[in-house]
Short mmCIF file of C-alpha atoms in Angstrom, two decimals:
data_model
loop_
_atom_site.label_atom_id
_atom_site.label_comp_id
_atom_site.label_asym_id
_atom_site.label_seq_id
_atom_site.Cartn_x
_atom_site.Cartn_y
_atom_site.Cartn_z
CA MET A 218 173.65 69.05 110.51
CA LYS A 219 174.20 72.45 108.70
CA LYS A 220 172.52 75.54 110.16
CA ILE A 221 169.48 76.65 108.57
CA VAL A 222 170.06 80.28 107.60
CA CYS A 223 168.80 82.25 104.71
CA MET A 224 169.94 85.89 104.44
CA LEU A 225 168.45 88.90 102.44
CA LEU A 226 169.91 92.45 101.89
CA ALA A 227 166.71 93.76 103.74
CA GLY A 228 168.12 91.83 106.84
CA VAL A 229 168.82 88.47 108.16
CA PHE A 230 166.31 86.12 109.37
CA LEU A 231 165.48 82.53 109.53
CA LEU A 232 163.27 80.73 106.90
CA PRO A 233 160.73 78.21 108.15
CA ALA A 234 162.22 74.79 109.35
CA ALA A 235 160.78 73.14 106.26
CA ALA A 236 162.65 75.53 103.81
CA CYS A 237 166.57 75.26 102.83
CA ALA A 238 168.61 72.89 104.96
CA ARG A 239 172.00 74.79 103.78
CA PRO A 240 173.42 78.19 104.54
CA VAL A 241 172.36 80.43 101.72
CA GLU A 242 174.62 83.77 101.03
CA PRO A 243 173.20 87.00 100.48
CA ASP A 244 173.11 88.56 96.98
CA LEU A 245 175.62 91.48 97.12
CA SER A 246 175.73 92.22 93.48
CA ALA A 247 174.21 95.83 94.11
CA TYR A 248 177.15 96.73 96.06
CA HIS A 249 179.67 96.12 93.43
CA THR A 250 180.87 99.48 91.75
CA SER A 251 183.41 99.51 89.01
CA GLY A 252 184.47 95.70 89.52
CA GLU A 253 185.34 96.51 93.25
CA ALA A 254 182.72 95.63 96.20
CA THR A 255 181.73 98.51 98.41
CA ILE A 256 179.82 96.42 101.09
CA PRO A 257 178.32 98.29 104.20
CA MET A 258 179.89 97.40 107.32
CA GLU A 259 176.52 96.10 109.01
CA ILE A 260 176.26 93.61 106.16
CA LEU A 261 180.16 92.90 106.08
CA GLY A 262 180.19 92.05 109.81
CA GLU A 263 177.81 89.22 109.03
CA LEU A 264 180.05 87.43 106.48
CA ASP A 265 183.31 85.56 106.74
CA GLU A 266 186.25 85.83 104.61
CA ALA A 267 185.34 83.01 102.68
CA THR A 268 181.90 84.43 101.76
CA VAL A 269 183.42 87.64 100.70
CA THR A 270 185.88 85.81 98.64
CA ASP A 271 182.97 83.92 97.01
CA LEU A 272 181.32 86.96 95.51
CA THR A 273 183.09 86.49 92.29
CA GLU A 274 182.56 82.64 92.04
CA GLU A 275 181.68 81.11 88.66
CA PRO A 276 178.15 79.96 88.18
CA LYS A 277 177.33 76.80 89.84
CA TYR A 278 175.42 74.27 87.54
CA VAL A 279 173.50 71.07 88.40
CA ALA A 280 171.41 68.81 86.41
CA LEU A 281 167.96 67.33 87.71
CA THR A 282 166.80 64.35 86.28
CA PHE A 283 163.54 62.39 86.50
CA ASP A 284 162.85 58.79 85.75
CA ASP A 285 159.84 56.61 85.19
CA GLY A 286 157.41 59.21 83.81
CA PRO A 287 155.69 60.78 82.02
CA ARG A 288 152.50 60.51 84.53
CA ALA A 289 149.73 63.10 83.67
CA ASP A 290 149.19 64.58 87.17
CA THR A 291 152.63 64.70 88.69
CA THR A 292 154.39 65.38 85.67
CA THR A 293 152.21 68.13 84.42
CA ARG A 294 152.57 69.84 88.07
CA LEU A 295 156.22 69.45 87.87
CA LEU A 296 156.42 71.17 84.51
CA ASP A 297 154.46 73.91 85.88
CA GLY A 298 156.95 74.43 88.36
CA LEU A 299 160.11 74.20 86.40
CA LEU A 300 158.63 76.79 83.94
CA GLU A 301 157.58 79.10 86.75
CA ARG A 302 161.35 78.89 88.18
CA GLY A 303 162.96 79.03 84.73
CA ALA A 304 164.63 75.80 85.53
CA ALA A 305 165.61 72.95 83.00
CA ALA A 306 165.50 69.31 83.76
CA THR A 307 166.02 65.96 81.85
CA PHE A 308 163.26 63.37 81.58
CA PHE A 309 164.36 59.62 81.15
CA VAL A 310 160.78 58.18 80.06
CA ILE A 311 159.53 54.76 80.18
CA GLY A 312 157.97 53.81 76.60
CA GLU A 313 154.92 52.31 78.18
CA GLN A 314 154.27 55.74 79.88
CA VAL A 315 154.15 57.52 76.66
CA PRO A 316 150.62 56.50 75.23
CA GLY A 317 148.23 58.96 76.54
CA ASN A 318 150.77 61.38 77.61
CA ALA A 319 152.11 62.92 74.10
CA GLY A 320 151.32 66.36 75.02
CA LEU A 321 153.84 66.08 78.08
CA LEU A 322 156.45 64.99 75.79
CA ARG A 323 155.87 67.64 73.30
CA ARG A 324 155.68 70.13 76.12
CA MET A 325 159.06 69.02 77.53
CA ARG A 326 160.71 69.56 74.06
CA ALA A 327 159.10 72.85 73.70
CA GLU A 328 159.96 74.26 77.14
CA GLY A 329 163.56 73.42 76.61
CA HIS A 330 164.01 70.26 78.80
CA GLN A 331 166.01 67.16 77.62
CA ILE A 332 164.28 63.79 76.90
CA GLY A 333 166.00 60.42 77.55
CA ASN A 334 165.31 56.99 77.21
CA HIS A 335 164.57 54.68 79.88
CA THR A 336 163.65 51.60 78.11
CA TYR A 337 160.19 50.62 76.98
CA SER A 338 159.05 48.61 79.88
CA HIS A 339 161.93 49.44 82.70
CA VAL A 340 163.56 46.19 82.00
CA ARG A 341 166.83 45.10 83.70
CA LEU A 342 169.27 45.17 81.07
CA LEU A 343 171.87 43.29 82.85
CA LYS A 344 169.71 40.23 83.14
CA THR A 345 168.00 40.21 79.86
CA ASP A 346 169.31 38.79 76.37
CA LYS A 347 171.15 41.27 73.89
CA ASP A 348 168.20 41.29 71.37
CA THR A 349 165.80 42.24 74.05
CA VAL A 350 168.22 45.21 75.25
CA VAL A 351 168.04 46.59 71.57
CA GLU A 352 164.28 45.98 71.21
CA GLU A 353 163.63 47.83 74.53
CA ILE A 354 165.79 50.99 73.71
CA HIS A 355 164.82 50.84 69.98
CA LYS A 356 160.85 50.95 70.64
CA THR A 357 161.13 53.92 73.14
CA GLU A 358 163.25 55.77 70.52
CA VAL A 359 160.94 55.37 67.87
CA LEU A 360 157.88 56.58 70.01
CA LEU A 361 159.91 59.78 71.05
CA LYS A 362 160.93 60.57 67.52
CA GLU A 363 157.37 60.38 66.15
CA LEU A 364 156.17 62.51 69.18
CA VAL A 365 159.05 65.41 69.38
CA GLY A 366 161.09 64.67 66.12
CA GLU A 367 164.86 63.70 65.82
CA GLY A 368 167.31 63.83 68.74
CA SER A 369 169.97 62.01 70.40
CA PHE A 370 167.79 60.31 73.35
CA TRP A 371 170.55 59.54 75.75
CA LEU A 372 169.88 56.61 77.90
CA ARG A 373 169.58 55.95 81.79
CA PRO A 374 169.81 52.13 82.19
CA PRO A 375 166.85 51.06 84.70
CA TYR A 376 168.55 50.70 88.12
CA GLY A 377 171.75 51.93 86.54
CA LEU A 378 172.73 48.43 85.48
CA ILE A 379 173.70 47.05 82.02
CA GLY A 380 176.96 45.24 82.11
CA SER A 381 180.03 45.75 79.69
CA GLU A 382 178.88 43.41 77.03
CA ARG A 383 175.55 45.09 76.56
CA ALA A 384 177.01 48.50 77.02
CA LYS A 385 178.74 47.75 73.53
CA LEU A 386 175.12 47.71 72.00
CA ILE A 387 174.39 51.19 73.00
CA LYS A 388 174.44 54.13 70.49
CA THR A 389 174.15 57.14 72.83
CA PRO A 390 175.87 58.19 76.10
CA MET A 391 174.35 56.73 79.05
CA ILE A 392 173.72 58.65 82.58
CA TYR A 393 173.81 57.22 86.06
CA TRP A 394 173.84 59.83 88.90
CA SER A 395 175.81 61.48 91.43
CA VAL A 396 173.18 62.33 94.02
CA ASP A 397 170.39 59.40 94.95
CA PRO A 398 167.99 60.50 97.90
CA GLN A 399 165.85 57.57 97.38
CA ASP A 400 162.96 59.23 96.90
CA TRP A 401 161.02 56.33 95.68
CA LYS A 402 161.66 54.69 98.89
CA LEU A 403 161.33 57.75 101.31
CA LEU A 404 158.09 59.00 99.73
CA ASN A 405 158.57 62.38 102.03
CA LYS A 406 159.24 65.55 100.66
CA ASP A 407 161.24 66.80 103.84
CA LYS A 408 163.63 63.90 104.02
CA VAL A 409 164.06 63.89 100.06
CA VAL A 410 165.11 67.52 100.29
CA SER A 411 167.22 67.22 102.99
CA ALA A 412 169.21 64.32 101.48
CA VAL A 413 169.72 66.27 98.33
CA LEU A 414 170.90 69.53 99.96
CA GLU A 415 173.35 67.90 102.36
CA ALA A 416 174.99 66.06 99.30
CA VAL A 417 174.81 68.27 96.31
CA GLN A 418 177.81 69.80 94.81
CA PRO A 419 178.27 71.99 91.43
CA GLY A 420 178.25 69.56 88.38
CA ASP A 421 176.15 66.89 90.19
CA VAL A 422 173.55 64.74 88.47
CA ILE A 423 170.49 64.38 90.64
CA LEU A 424 168.11 61.44 90.61
CA LEU A 425 164.49 61.92 91.15
CA HIS A 426 161.17 60.22 89.93
CA ASP A 427 158.36 62.49 88.29
CA PHE A 428 156.06 59.39 89.19
CA TYR A 429 155.50 60.40 92.72
CA SER A 430 153.92 63.72 94.19
CA THR A 431 156.26 63.78 97.07
CA SER A 432 159.16 63.73 94.43
CA VAL A 433 157.58 66.61 92.77
CA ASP A 434 157.30 68.65 96.03
CA ALA A 435 160.85 68.00 97.07
CA ALA A 436 162.12 68.79 93.63
CA LEU A 437 160.60 72.20 93.49
CA GLU A 438 161.77 73.10 97.06
CA ILE A 439 165.34 71.94 96.06
CA ILE A 440 165.28 74.25 93.14
CA ASP A 441 164.13 77.33 95.14
CA CYS A 442 166.86 76.34 97.75
CA LEU A 443 169.83 75.87 95.37
CA GLN A 444 168.60 79.00 93.18
CA ALA A 445 168.93 80.88 96.51
CA GLU A 446 172.56 79.76 96.55
CA GLY A 447 173.49 80.72 93.10
CA TYR A 448 172.93 77.37 91.33
CA ASP A 449 171.67 77.15 87.71
CA PHE A 450 169.56 74.12 86.73
CA VAL A 451 170.55 72.78 83.26
CA THR A 452 169.83 69.53 81.40
CA VAL A 453 172.49 66.90 81.29
CA GLU A 454 173.47 67.50 77.92
CA GLU A 455 173.96 71.12 78.82
CA LEU A 456 175.95 70.18 81.74
CA PHE A 457 178.43 68.15 79.64
CA ARG A 458 178.54 71.02 77.21
CA ILE A 459 179.34 73.76 79.86
CA GLN A 460 182.04 71.53 81.33
CA GLY A 461 183.64 70.94 78.04
CA VAL A 462 182.96 67.13 77.97
CA GLU A 463 182.17 65.42 74.91
CA ALA A 464 179.76 62.44 76.08
CA GLN A 465 180.93 59.24 74.21
CA ALA A 466 178.48 56.54 73.10
CA GLY A 467 178.04 53.58 75.39
CA VAL A 468 179.81 55.16 78.29
CA LEU A 469 178.07 55.31 81.68
CA TYR A 470 178.70 58.64 83.28
CA ALA A 471 177.77 59.78 86.99
CA ARG A 472 178.52 63.08 86.09
CA PRO A 473 180.48 64.91 83.31
CA ASP A 474 183.79 64.55 84.95
CA LYS A 475 183.26 61.21 86.27
CA VAL A 476 182.86 57.92 84.48
CA ARG A 477 180.62 55.12 86.19
CA GLU A 478 182.04 51.49 85.73
CA VAL A 479 179.33 49.43 84.14
CA SER A 480 177.50 46.87 86.42
#
């Protein structure tokens, strides 16, 4: 497992074991003058050549996505944490979860998060007839438009399953994922954090569920750790825009640069 090291300019020390499980580079921006790095030798001695080279890296972007909400207690706490950290996310909501949680949907929109469609009743689109596929998506879309106004509510098929014939019925891009810690199964904050930090790379789409308290705890710690590494958290739509990818309706994407074969 990768060493658990976090470094600050004030010195080099270890964070508690429950914290970041990836090495975090120090912020040396204060030592840049006239476009050239002037780094004190005591700090330079702690860095390898790759670290120094990485000082001019482009920003790293990642999309944090949440399924199966909204849920009053957990989603509220998650939104509070996202706001505090200045992080954007994408919420793929279930239509049946919307009644009674209208304020959460409006808050998502107001605070710059993307809202997506996760069908009305979390039905397996691969196993149902085509009329039901259309109805499940349409019912949720109508609810969302009534609450937050017009928008392109991108679809995440439940379980990531839809099939090529039913994919032809979809009028928006479909979003799969590229990092899945199976938070719904682990129900353990530390294990979820570790699984994500060991796998994540710039451009990834991370799958979590705001339905579980442990997942909210994990999400906020993941944000803290990756922000310390220079990651920015953006919506899925923003991630596509940043990477210059025009998402196509009826296409299932694992991340902007990778189309997922429908299944």
